[in-house]
Amino acid sequence: MRKTSIALLALFGALLGASAATAQTGLIGVRLTADGDGRWFEFQSDAFCQVDGGTFYPGAPGADGFYLISTGAPIGSGITCFPDGPNFGGVGGTTGFLEVDLSGVTGTGVEMAPITDVLIEFNDYIADDDALFGLQYTSAYSVTSGTATLTNGVVTDVDVMADVTFTYDVSQICPPSLLLDYTGTLEITSTSFDLLVNSGALVTCLGNARWDWDVMGAATQLPEPSGPWALLSAGGLLWALRRRHTA
């Protein structure tokens, strides 16, 4: 069921305005393209949305749910849980970034660099405001293992596993509760990615509501551009992304 096509944007060469050897942090862009079977579940209503809309709904740019979890039958007048459909970030767009520690990279030969963080805001692509309280959620990650392989400064392989937490701020809806955390894992390699978030507190003030995110699948690396791309310097972009995650 959970299959996805991903395109990894391997970003090349020396850092903008500096060599890879002197840089401390870089960013690898990633683009995720979900298979039609990817789903988001809303258990209080016994309902789910499906990336391609399933057999009844048309999918993006139209509705992609709801269906009953128990029977698979369509319900309601239609809702869009995947605003970009399968193209997380839009067609040809960038879904997010992997942060890499480049302090030991020289740009010569085959080298390994640790992946230290994931910068992907899944709220933009999955259930952006579809929970019962109509709020957005934030994405936070704790990398448990992660390595980028570079050959002469070119990113040729990535493999990262991270614990993920999606958080809703419900302080205005369910006092005295302030934050609701839903936890799971995200894995991205050069050939696959797997997002599974299926653990979290029940929202008792809304009738024991709970949500799950379940998308995974295949990965492909884009061909190299005609000219070398610079591995992105973290700098202001990294600051802006982190500020967005914590705002």
PDB file of C-alpha atoms in Angstrom:
ATOM      1  CA  MET A   1       0.000   0.000   0.000  1.00  0.00           C
ATOM      2  CA  ARG A   2       2.581   2.526   1.074  1.00  0.00           C
ATOM      3  CA  LYS A   3       4.654   3.169  -2.043  1.00  0.00           C
ATOM      4  CA  THR A   4       6.096   6.468  -3.130  1.00  0.00           C
ATOM      5  CA  SER A   5       8.321   7.866  -5.798  1.00  0.00           C
ATOM      6  CA  ILE A   6      10.955  10.315  -4.569  1.00  0.00           C
ATOM      7  CA  ALA A   7      13.420  12.413  -6.479  1.00  0.00           C
ATOM      8  CA  LEU A   8      16.514  13.335  -4.495  1.00  0.00           C
ATOM      9  CA  LEU A   9      18.147  16.541  -5.643  1.00  0.00           C
ATOM     10  CA  ALA A  10      21.857  15.856  -5.133  1.00  0.00           C
ATOM     11  CA  LEU A  11      23.491  19.262  -5.008  1.00  0.00           C
ATOM     12  CA  PHE A  12      27.010  19.441  -6.320  1.00  0.00           C
ATOM     13  CA  GLY A  13      30.480  20.908  -6.013  1.00  0.00           C
ATOM     14  CA  ALA A  14      32.074  23.396  -3.686  1.00  0.00           C
ATOM     15  CA  LEU A  15      30.046  25.715  -1.481  1.00  0.00           C
ATOM     16  CA  LEU A  16      28.922  29.084  -2.817  1.00  0.00           C
ATOM     17  CA  GLY A  17      31.874  31.394  -2.506  1.00  0.00           C
ATOM     18  CA  ALA A  18      33.986  28.872  -0.519  1.00  0.00           C
ATOM     19  CA  SER A  19      35.442  25.408  -0.785  1.00  0.00           C
ATOM     20  CA  ALA A  20      33.692  22.410   0.742  1.00  0.00           C
ATOM     21  CA  ALA A  21      36.746  21.893   2.917  1.00  0.00           C
ATOM     22  CA  THR A  22      36.194  25.157   4.769  1.00  0.00           C
ATOM     23  CA  ALA A  23      32.420  24.926   5.100  1.00  0.00           C
ATOM     24  CA  GLN A  24      30.839  23.636   8.290  1.00  0.00           C
ATOM     25  CA  THR A  25      27.244  23.021   7.182  1.00  0.00           C
ATOM     26  CA  GLY A  26      25.531  22.380   3.871  1.00  0.00           C
ATOM     27  CA  LEU A  27      22.030  21.519   2.700  1.00  0.00           C
ATOM     28  CA  ILE A  28      20.948  18.735   0.351  1.00  0.00           C
ATOM     29  CA  GLY A  29      17.622  19.462  -1.321  1.00  0.00           C
ATOM     30  CA  VAL A  30      15.063  16.658  -1.555  1.00  0.00           C
ATOM     31  CA  ARG A  31      11.887  16.303  -3.573  1.00  0.00           C
ATOM     32  CA  LEU A  32       9.244  13.747  -2.591  1.00  0.00           C
ATOM     33  CA  THR A  33       6.598  12.473  -4.977  1.00  0.00           C
ATOM     34  CA  ALA A  34       4.023  10.323  -3.231  1.00  0.00           C
ATOM     35  CA  ASP A  35       2.467   7.190  -4.657  1.00  0.00           C
ATOM     36  CA  GLY A  36      -1.305   7.291  -4.937  1.00  0.00           C
ATOM     37  CA  ASP A  37      -1.745   4.864  -2.027  1.00  0.00           C
ATOM     38  CA  GLY A  38      -0.309   7.260   0.573  1.00  0.00           C
ATOM     39  CA  ARG A  39      -2.871   8.012   3.284  1.00  0.00           C
ATOM     40  CA  TRP A  40      -3.744  10.295   6.177  1.00  0.00           C
ATOM     41  CA  PHE A  41      -6.126   8.869   8.787  1.00  0.00           C
ATOM     42  CA  GLU A  42      -8.659  10.643  11.003  1.00  0.00           C
ATOM     43  CA  PHE A  43      -9.798   7.987  13.459  1.00  0.00           C
ATOM     44  CA  GLN A  44     -12.589   9.791  15.272  1.00  0.00           C
ATOM     45  CA  SER A  45     -14.554   9.856  12.025  1.00  0.00           C
ATOM     46  CA  ASP A  46     -13.320   6.390  10.956  1.00  0.00           C
ATOM     47  CA  ALA A  47     -11.980   8.170   7.871  1.00  0.00           C
ATOM     48  CA  PHE A  48      -8.960   8.525   5.613  1.00  0.00           C
ATOM     49  CA  CYS A  49      -7.784  10.511   2.588  1.00  0.00           C
ATOM     50  CA  GLN A  50      -5.706   8.992  -0.209  1.00  0.00           C
ATOM     51  CA  VAL A  51      -3.160  10.823  -2.355  1.00  0.00           C
ATOM     52  CA  ASP A  52      -4.704   9.879  -5.706  1.00  0.00           C
ATOM     53  CA  GLY A  53      -8.290  10.222  -4.488  1.00  0.00           C
ATOM     54  CA  GLY A  54      -8.956   6.481  -4.594  1.00  0.00           C
ATOM     55  CA  THR A  55     -11.800   5.063  -6.683  1.00  0.00           C
ATOM     56  CA  PHE A  56     -14.368   7.773  -5.956  1.00  0.00           C
ATOM     57  CA  TYR A  57     -12.658  11.146  -5.562  1.00  0.00           C
ATOM     58  CA  PRO A  58     -10.542  12.701  -8.363  1.00  0.00           C
ATOM     59  CA  GLY A  59      -7.495  13.662  -6.302  1.00  0.00           C
ATOM     60  CA  ALA A  60      -5.534  16.905  -6.742  1.00  0.00           C
ATOM     61  CA  PRO A  61      -6.549  19.523  -7.596  1.00  0.00           C
ATOM     62  CA  GLY A  62      -9.876  18.092  -6.416  1.00  0.00           C
ATOM     63  CA  ALA A  63     -10.896  16.153  -3.327  1.00  0.00           C
ATOM     64  CA  ASP A  64      -9.008  13.041  -2.144  1.00  0.00           C
ATOM     65  CA  GLY A  65     -11.326  11.820   0.658  1.00  0.00           C
ATOM     66  CA  PHE A  66     -12.917  10.894   2.913  1.00  0.00           C
ATOM     67  CA  TYR A  67     -13.345   7.118   2.888  1.00  0.00           C
ATOM     68  CA  LEU A  68     -14.426   4.970   5.829  1.00  0.00           C
ATOM     69  CA  ILE A  69     -11.494   3.093   7.358  1.00  0.00           C
ATOM     70  CA  SER A  70     -13.809   0.229   8.300  1.00  0.00           C
ATOM     71  CA  THR A  71     -15.415  -0.348   4.886  1.00  0.00           C
ATOM     72  CA  GLY A  72     -13.561   1.750   2.291  1.00  0.00           C
ATOM     73  CA  ALA A  73     -16.809   3.449   1.258  1.00  0.00           C
ATOM     74  CA  PRO A  74     -16.656   7.170   0.324  1.00  0.00           C
ATOM     75  CA  ILE A  75     -18.270   9.582   2.788  1.00  0.00           C
ATOM     76  CA  GLY A  76     -19.038  13.278   2.824  1.00  0.00           C
ATOM     77  CA  SER A  77     -18.953  15.794   0.000  1.00  0.00           C
ATOM     78  CA  GLY A  78     -15.168  15.715  -0.472  1.00  0.00           C
ATOM     79  CA  ILE A  79     -12.111  17.188   1.218  1.00  0.00           C
ATOM     80  CA  THR A  80      -8.517  17.799   0.108  1.00  0.00           C
ATOM     81  CA  CYS A  81      -5.902  16.470   2.532  1.00  0.00           C
ATOM     82  CA  PHE A  82      -3.011  16.447   0.010  1.00  0.00           C
ATOM     83  CA  PRO A  83      -3.080  19.976  -1.495  1.00  0.00           C
ATOM     84  CA  ASP A  84      -0.251  19.275  -3.966  1.00  0.00           C
ATOM     85  CA  GLY A  85      -1.408  15.739  -4.706  1.00  0.00           C
ATOM     86  CA  PRO A  86       1.609  13.447  -5.082  1.00  0.00           C
ATOM     87  CA  ASN A  87       4.086  16.266  -5.754  1.00  0.00           C
ATOM     88  CA  PHE A  88       5.228  17.421  -2.331  1.00  0.00           C
ATOM     89  CA  GLY A  89       6.479  20.907  -3.134  1.00  0.00           C
ATOM     90  CA  GLY A  90       4.792  21.080  -6.524  1.00  0.00           C
ATOM     91  CA  VAL A  91       5.887  19.650  -9.865  1.00  0.00           C
ATOM     92  CA  GLY A  92       9.661  20.088 -10.091  1.00  0.00           C
ATOM     93  CA  GLY A  93       9.763  21.790  -6.698  1.00  0.00           C
ATOM     94  CA  THR A  94      11.808  21.121  -3.587  1.00  0.00           C
ATOM     95  CA  THR A  95      10.136  19.409  -0.635  1.00  0.00           C
ATOM     96  CA  GLY A  96      12.793  20.293   1.919  1.00  0.00           C
ATOM     97  CA  PHE A  97      16.427  19.816   2.912  1.00  0.00           C
ATOM     98  CA  LEU A  98      18.837  17.569   4.760  1.00  0.00           C
ATOM     99  CA  GLU A  99      21.438  19.381   6.851  1.00  0.00           C
ATOM    100  CA  VAL A 100      24.976  17.996   6.490  1.00  0.00           C
ATOM    101  CA  ASP A 101      28.099  18.569   8.601  1.00  0.00           C
ATOM    102  CA  LEU A 102      30.856  19.308   6.070  1.00  0.00           C
ATOM    103  CA  SER A 103      33.612  20.117   8.537  1.00  0.00           C
ATOM    104  CA  GLY A 104      35.693  17.107   7.473  1.00  0.00           C
ATOM    105  CA  VAL A 105      34.962  17.169   3.727  1.00  0.00           C
ATOM    106  CA  THR A 106      37.844  17.996   1.360  1.00  0.00           C
ATOM    107  CA  GLY A 107      36.045  17.552  -1.974  1.00  0.00           C
ATOM    108  CA  THR A 108      38.478  14.864  -3.128  1.00  0.00           C
ATOM    109  CA  GLY A 109      37.682  11.180  -3.529  1.00  0.00           C
ATOM    110  CA  VAL A 110      34.893   9.291  -1.761  1.00  0.00           C
ATOM    111  CA  GLU A 111      33.987  10.845   1.593  1.00  0.00           C
ATOM    112  CA  MET A 112      31.261  10.463   4.213  1.00  0.00           C
ATOM    113  CA  ALA A 113      29.571  13.378   5.974  1.00  0.00           C
ATOM    114  CA  PRO A 114      27.048  13.093   8.815  1.00  0.00           C
ATOM    115  CA  ILE A 115      23.471  14.223   8.194  1.00  0.00           C
ATOM    116  CA  THR A 116      22.518  16.188  11.297  1.00  0.00           C
ATOM    117  CA  ASP A 117      18.951  17.406  10.700  1.00  0.00           C
ATOM    118  CA  VAL A 118      15.885  17.171   8.462  1.00  0.00           C
ATOM    119  CA  LEU A 119      14.145  20.361   7.310  1.00  0.00           C
ATOM    120  CA  ILE A 120      10.819  19.261   5.825  1.00  0.00           C
ATOM    121  CA  GLU A 121       7.494  20.802   6.871  1.00  0.00           C
ATOM    122  CA  PHE A 122       4.976  18.069   6.110  1.00  0.00           C
ATOM    123  CA  ASN A 123       2.087  20.324   7.113  1.00  0.00           C
ATOM    124  CA  ASP A 124       2.488  21.939   3.683  1.00  0.00           C
ATOM    125  CA  TYR A 125       1.794  18.641   1.908  1.00  0.00           C
ATOM    126  CA  ILE A 126      -0.354  16.461   4.175  1.00  0.00           C
ATOM    127  CA  ALA A 127      -3.465  17.554   6.097  1.00  0.00           C
ATOM    128  CA  ASP A 128      -2.470  21.210   6.219  1.00  0.00           C
ATOM    129  CA  ASP A 129      -5.621  22.209   8.133  1.00  0.00           C
ATOM    130  CA  ASP A 130      -7.812  19.114   8.066  1.00  0.00           C
ATOM    131  CA  ALA A 131      -7.781  18.038  11.717  1.00  0.00           C
ATOM    132  CA  LEU A 132     -11.004  18.678  13.633  1.00  0.00           C
ATOM    133  CA  PHE A 133      -9.738  21.948  15.088  1.00  0.00           C
ATOM    134  CA  GLY A 134      -8.675  23.355  11.704  1.00  0.00           C
ATOM    135  CA  LEU A 135      -5.124  24.090  12.819  1.00  0.00           C
ATOM    136  CA  GLN A 136      -1.752  23.580  11.190  1.00  0.00           C
ATOM    137  CA  TYR A 137       0.976  21.462  12.776  1.00  0.00           C
ATOM    138  CA  THR A 138       4.750  21.775  12.966  1.00  0.00           C
ATOM    139  CA  SER A 139       7.375  19.138  12.100  1.00  0.00           C
ATOM    140  CA  ALA A 140      10.422  18.431  14.264  1.00  0.00           C
ATOM    141  CA  TYR A 141      13.118  15.775  13.851  1.00  0.00           C
ATOM    142  CA  SER A 142      15.801  14.032  15.855  1.00  0.00           C
ATOM    143  CA  VAL A 143      18.271  12.244  13.589  1.00  0.00           C
ATOM    144  CA  THR A 144      19.162   8.795  14.947  1.00  0.00           C
ATOM    145  CA  SER A 145      21.526   7.934  12.075  1.00  0.00           C
ATOM    146  CA  GLY A 146      22.461   9.707   8.883  1.00  0.00           C
ATOM    147  CA  THR A 147      25.241   9.763   6.302  1.00  0.00           C
ATOM    148  CA  ALA A 148      25.776  11.513   2.985  1.00  0.00           C
ATOM    149  CA  THR A 149      28.316  10.033   0.570  1.00  0.00           C
ATOM    150  CA  LEU A 150      30.228  12.491  -1.616  1.00  0.00           C
ATOM    151  CA  THR A 151      32.469  11.618  -4.550  1.00  0.00           C
ATOM    152  CA  ASN A 152      34.829  14.461  -5.437  1.00  0.00           C
ATOM    153  CA  GLY A 153      32.429  16.835  -3.727  1.00  0.00           C
ATOM    154  CA  VAL A 154      29.295  15.488  -5.466  1.00  0.00           C
ATOM    155  CA  VAL A 155      26.532  13.999  -3.290  1.00  0.00           C
ATOM    156  CA  THR A 156      26.027  10.451  -4.605  1.00  0.00           C
ATOM    157  CA  ASP A 157      24.131   8.785  -1.767  1.00  0.00           C
ATOM    158  CA  VAL A 158      22.140   9.636   1.354  1.00  0.00           C
ATOM    159  CA  ASP A 159      20.788   7.497   4.172  1.00  0.00           C
ATOM    160  CA  VAL A 160      19.060   9.096   7.146  1.00  0.00           C
ATOM    161  CA  MET A 161      16.723   7.830   9.852  1.00  0.00           C
ATOM    162  CA  ALA A 162      15.003  10.305  12.149  1.00  0.00           C
ATOM    163  CA  ASP A 163      12.389  10.331  14.868  1.00  0.00           C
ATOM    164  CA  VAL A 164       9.651  12.760  13.845  1.00  0.00           C
ATOM    165  CA  THR A 165       7.160  14.721  15.921  1.00  0.00           C
ATOM    166  CA  PHE A 166       4.144  16.536  14.492  1.00  0.00           C
ATOM    167  CA  THR A 167       2.779  19.059  16.994  1.00  0.00           C
ATOM    168  CA  TYR A 168      -0.554  20.889  17.170  1.00  0.00           C
ATOM    169  CA  ASP A 169      -0.918  23.890  19.472  1.00  0.00           C
ATOM    170  CA  VAL A 170      -4.446  23.491  20.873  1.00  0.00           C
ATOM    171  CA  SER A 171      -4.152  25.947  23.741  1.00  0.00           C
ATOM    172  CA  GLN A 172      -7.170  27.911  22.517  1.00  0.00           C
ATOM    173  CA  ILE A 173      -9.334  24.832  21.995  1.00  0.00           C
ATOM    174  CA  CYS A 174      -8.540  22.252  24.664  1.00  0.00           C
ATOM    175  CA  PRO A 175      -7.355  24.041  27.812  1.00  0.00           C
ATOM    176  CA  PRO A 176      -5.338  23.320  29.833  1.00  0.00           C
ATOM    177  CA  SER A 177      -3.648  21.244  27.094  1.00  0.00           C
ATOM    178  CA  LEU A 178      -1.189  23.317  25.082  1.00  0.00           C
ATOM    179  CA  LEU A 179       0.591  20.948  22.677  1.00  0.00           C
ATOM    180  CA  LEU A 180      -0.438  17.654  21.120  1.00  0.00           C
ATOM    181  CA  ASP A 181       2.463  15.543  19.836  1.00  0.00           C
ATOM    182  CA  TYR A 182       2.156  12.747  17.268  1.00  0.00           C
ATOM    183  CA  THR A 183       5.339  10.729  16.880  1.00  0.00           C
ATOM    184  CA  GLY A 184       6.858   8.280  14.435  1.00  0.00           C
ATOM    185  CA  THR A 185       9.776   7.874  12.056  1.00  0.00           C
ATOM    186  CA  LEU A 186      11.048   9.200   8.737  1.00  0.00           C
ATOM    187  CA  GLU A 187      13.666   7.399   6.650  1.00  0.00           C
ATOM    188  CA  ILE A 188      15.181   8.774   3.453  1.00  0.00           C
ATOM    189  CA  THR A 189      17.736   6.927   1.341  1.00  0.00           C
ATOM    190  CA  SER A 190      18.846   7.266  -2.258  1.00  0.00           C
ATOM    191  CA  THR A 191      16.263   4.667  -3.216  1.00  0.00           C
ATOM    192  CA  SER A 192      13.392   5.045  -0.755  1.00  0.00           C
ATOM    193  CA  PHE A 193      11.597   7.113   1.829  1.00  0.00           C
ATOM    194  CA  ASP A 194       9.177   6.058   4.532  1.00  0.00           C
ATOM    195  CA  LEU A 195       7.063   8.355   6.694  1.00  0.00           C
ATOM    196  CA  LEU A 196       5.026   6.675   9.427  1.00  0.00           C
ATOM    197  CA  VAL A 197       3.561   8.706  12.275  1.00  0.00           C
ATOM    198  CA  ASN A 198       1.067   6.614  14.210  1.00  0.00           C
ATOM    199  CA  SER A 199       1.534   7.359  17.889  1.00  0.00           C
ATOM    200  CA  GLY A 200       0.111  10.269  19.840  1.00  0.00           C
ATOM    201  CA  ALA A 201      -2.127  11.468  22.599  1.00  0.00           C
ATOM    202  CA  LEU A 202      -5.889  11.211  22.144  1.00  0.00           C
ATOM    203  CA  VAL A 203      -7.632  14.582  21.976  1.00  0.00           C
ATOM    204  CA  THR A 204     -10.194  13.900  24.697  1.00  0.00           C
ATOM    205  CA  CYS A 205     -11.870  17.312  24.453  1.00  0.00           C
ATOM    206  CA  LEU A 206     -12.738  16.439  20.847  1.00  0.00           C
ATOM    207  CA  GLY A 207     -13.993  12.928  21.485  1.00  0.00           C
ATOM    208  CA  ASN A 208     -10.749  10.937  21.576  1.00  0.00           C
ATOM    209  CA  ALA A 209      -9.620  12.117  18.138  1.00  0.00           C
ATOM    210  CA  ARG A 210      -6.367  10.776  16.654  1.00  0.00           C
ATOM    211  CA  TRP A 211      -4.507  11.134  13.357  1.00  0.00           C
ATOM    212  CA  ASP A 212      -1.958   8.995  11.485  1.00  0.00           C
ATOM    213  CA  TRP A 213       0.355   9.763   8.555  1.00  0.00           C
ATOM    214  CA  ASP A 214       1.404   6.835   6.342  1.00  0.00           C
ATOM    215  CA  VAL A 215       3.412   7.403   3.132  1.00  0.00           C
ATOM    216  CA  MET A 216       6.442   5.538   1.735  1.00  0.00           C
ATOM    217  CA  GLY A 217       8.017   4.309  -1.515  1.00  0.00           C
ATOM    218  CA  ALA A 218      10.708   4.417  -4.164  1.00  0.00           C
ATOM    219  CA  ALA A 219      13.402   7.050  -4.700  1.00  0.00           C
ATOM    220  CA  THR A 220      15.250   8.218  -7.771  1.00  0.00           C
ATOM    221  CA  GLN A 221      18.165  10.606  -8.000  1.00  0.00           C
ATOM    222  CA  LEU A 222      17.889  13.344 -10.595  1.00  0.00           C
ATOM    223  CA  PRO A 223      20.518  13.449 -13.380  1.00  0.00           C
ATOM    224  CA  GLU A 224      23.401  15.856 -12.943  1.00  0.00           C
ATOM    225  CA  PRO A 225      22.889  19.338 -14.431  1.00  0.00           C
ATOM    226  CA  SER A 226      25.061  20.483 -17.321  1.00  0.00           C
ATOM    227  CA  GLY A 227      27.042  22.749 -15.005  1.00  0.00           C
ATOM    228  CA  PRO A 228      28.087  22.064 -11.402  1.00  0.00           C
ATOM    229  CA  TRP A 229      25.642  23.075  -8.718  1.00  0.00           C
ATOM    230  CA  ALA A 230      27.016  24.317  -5.429  1.00  0.00           C
ATOM    231  CA  LEU A 231      26.130  22.317  -2.351  1.00  0.00           C
ATOM    232  CA  LEU A 232      23.966  24.902  -0.642  1.00  0.00           C
ATOM    233  CA  SER A 233      25.570  26.902   2.115  1.00  0.00           C
ATOM    234  CA  ALA A 234      23.327  26.758   5.164  1.00  0.00           C
ATOM    235  CA  GLY A 235      23.668  30.412   6.194  1.00  0.00           C
ATOM    236  CA  GLY A 236      20.521  32.513   5.916  1.00  0.00           C
ATOM    237  CA  LEU A 237      18.461  29.737   4.330  1.00  0.00           C
ATOM    238  CA  LEU A 238      19.030  27.430   7.296  1.00  0.00           C
ATOM    239  CA  TRP A 239      18.146  30.234   9.701  1.00  0.00           C
ATOM    240  CA  ALA A 240      14.950  30.998   7.781  1.00  0.00           C
ATOM    241  CA  LEU A 241      13.886  27.363   7.656  1.00  0.00           C
ATOM    242  CA  ARG A 242      14.461  26.825  11.376  1.00  0.00           C
ATOM    243  CA  ARG A 243      12.650  30.043  12.204  1.00  0.00           C
ATOM    244  CA  ARG A 244       9.688  28.804  10.170  1.00  0.00           C
ATOM    245  CA  HIS A 245       9.695  25.486  12.012  1.00  0.00           C
ATOM    246  CA  THR A 246       9.611  27.166  15.415  1.00  0.00           C
ATOM    247  CA  ALA A 247       7.359  30.130  14.616  1.00  0.00           C
TER     248      ALA A 247
END
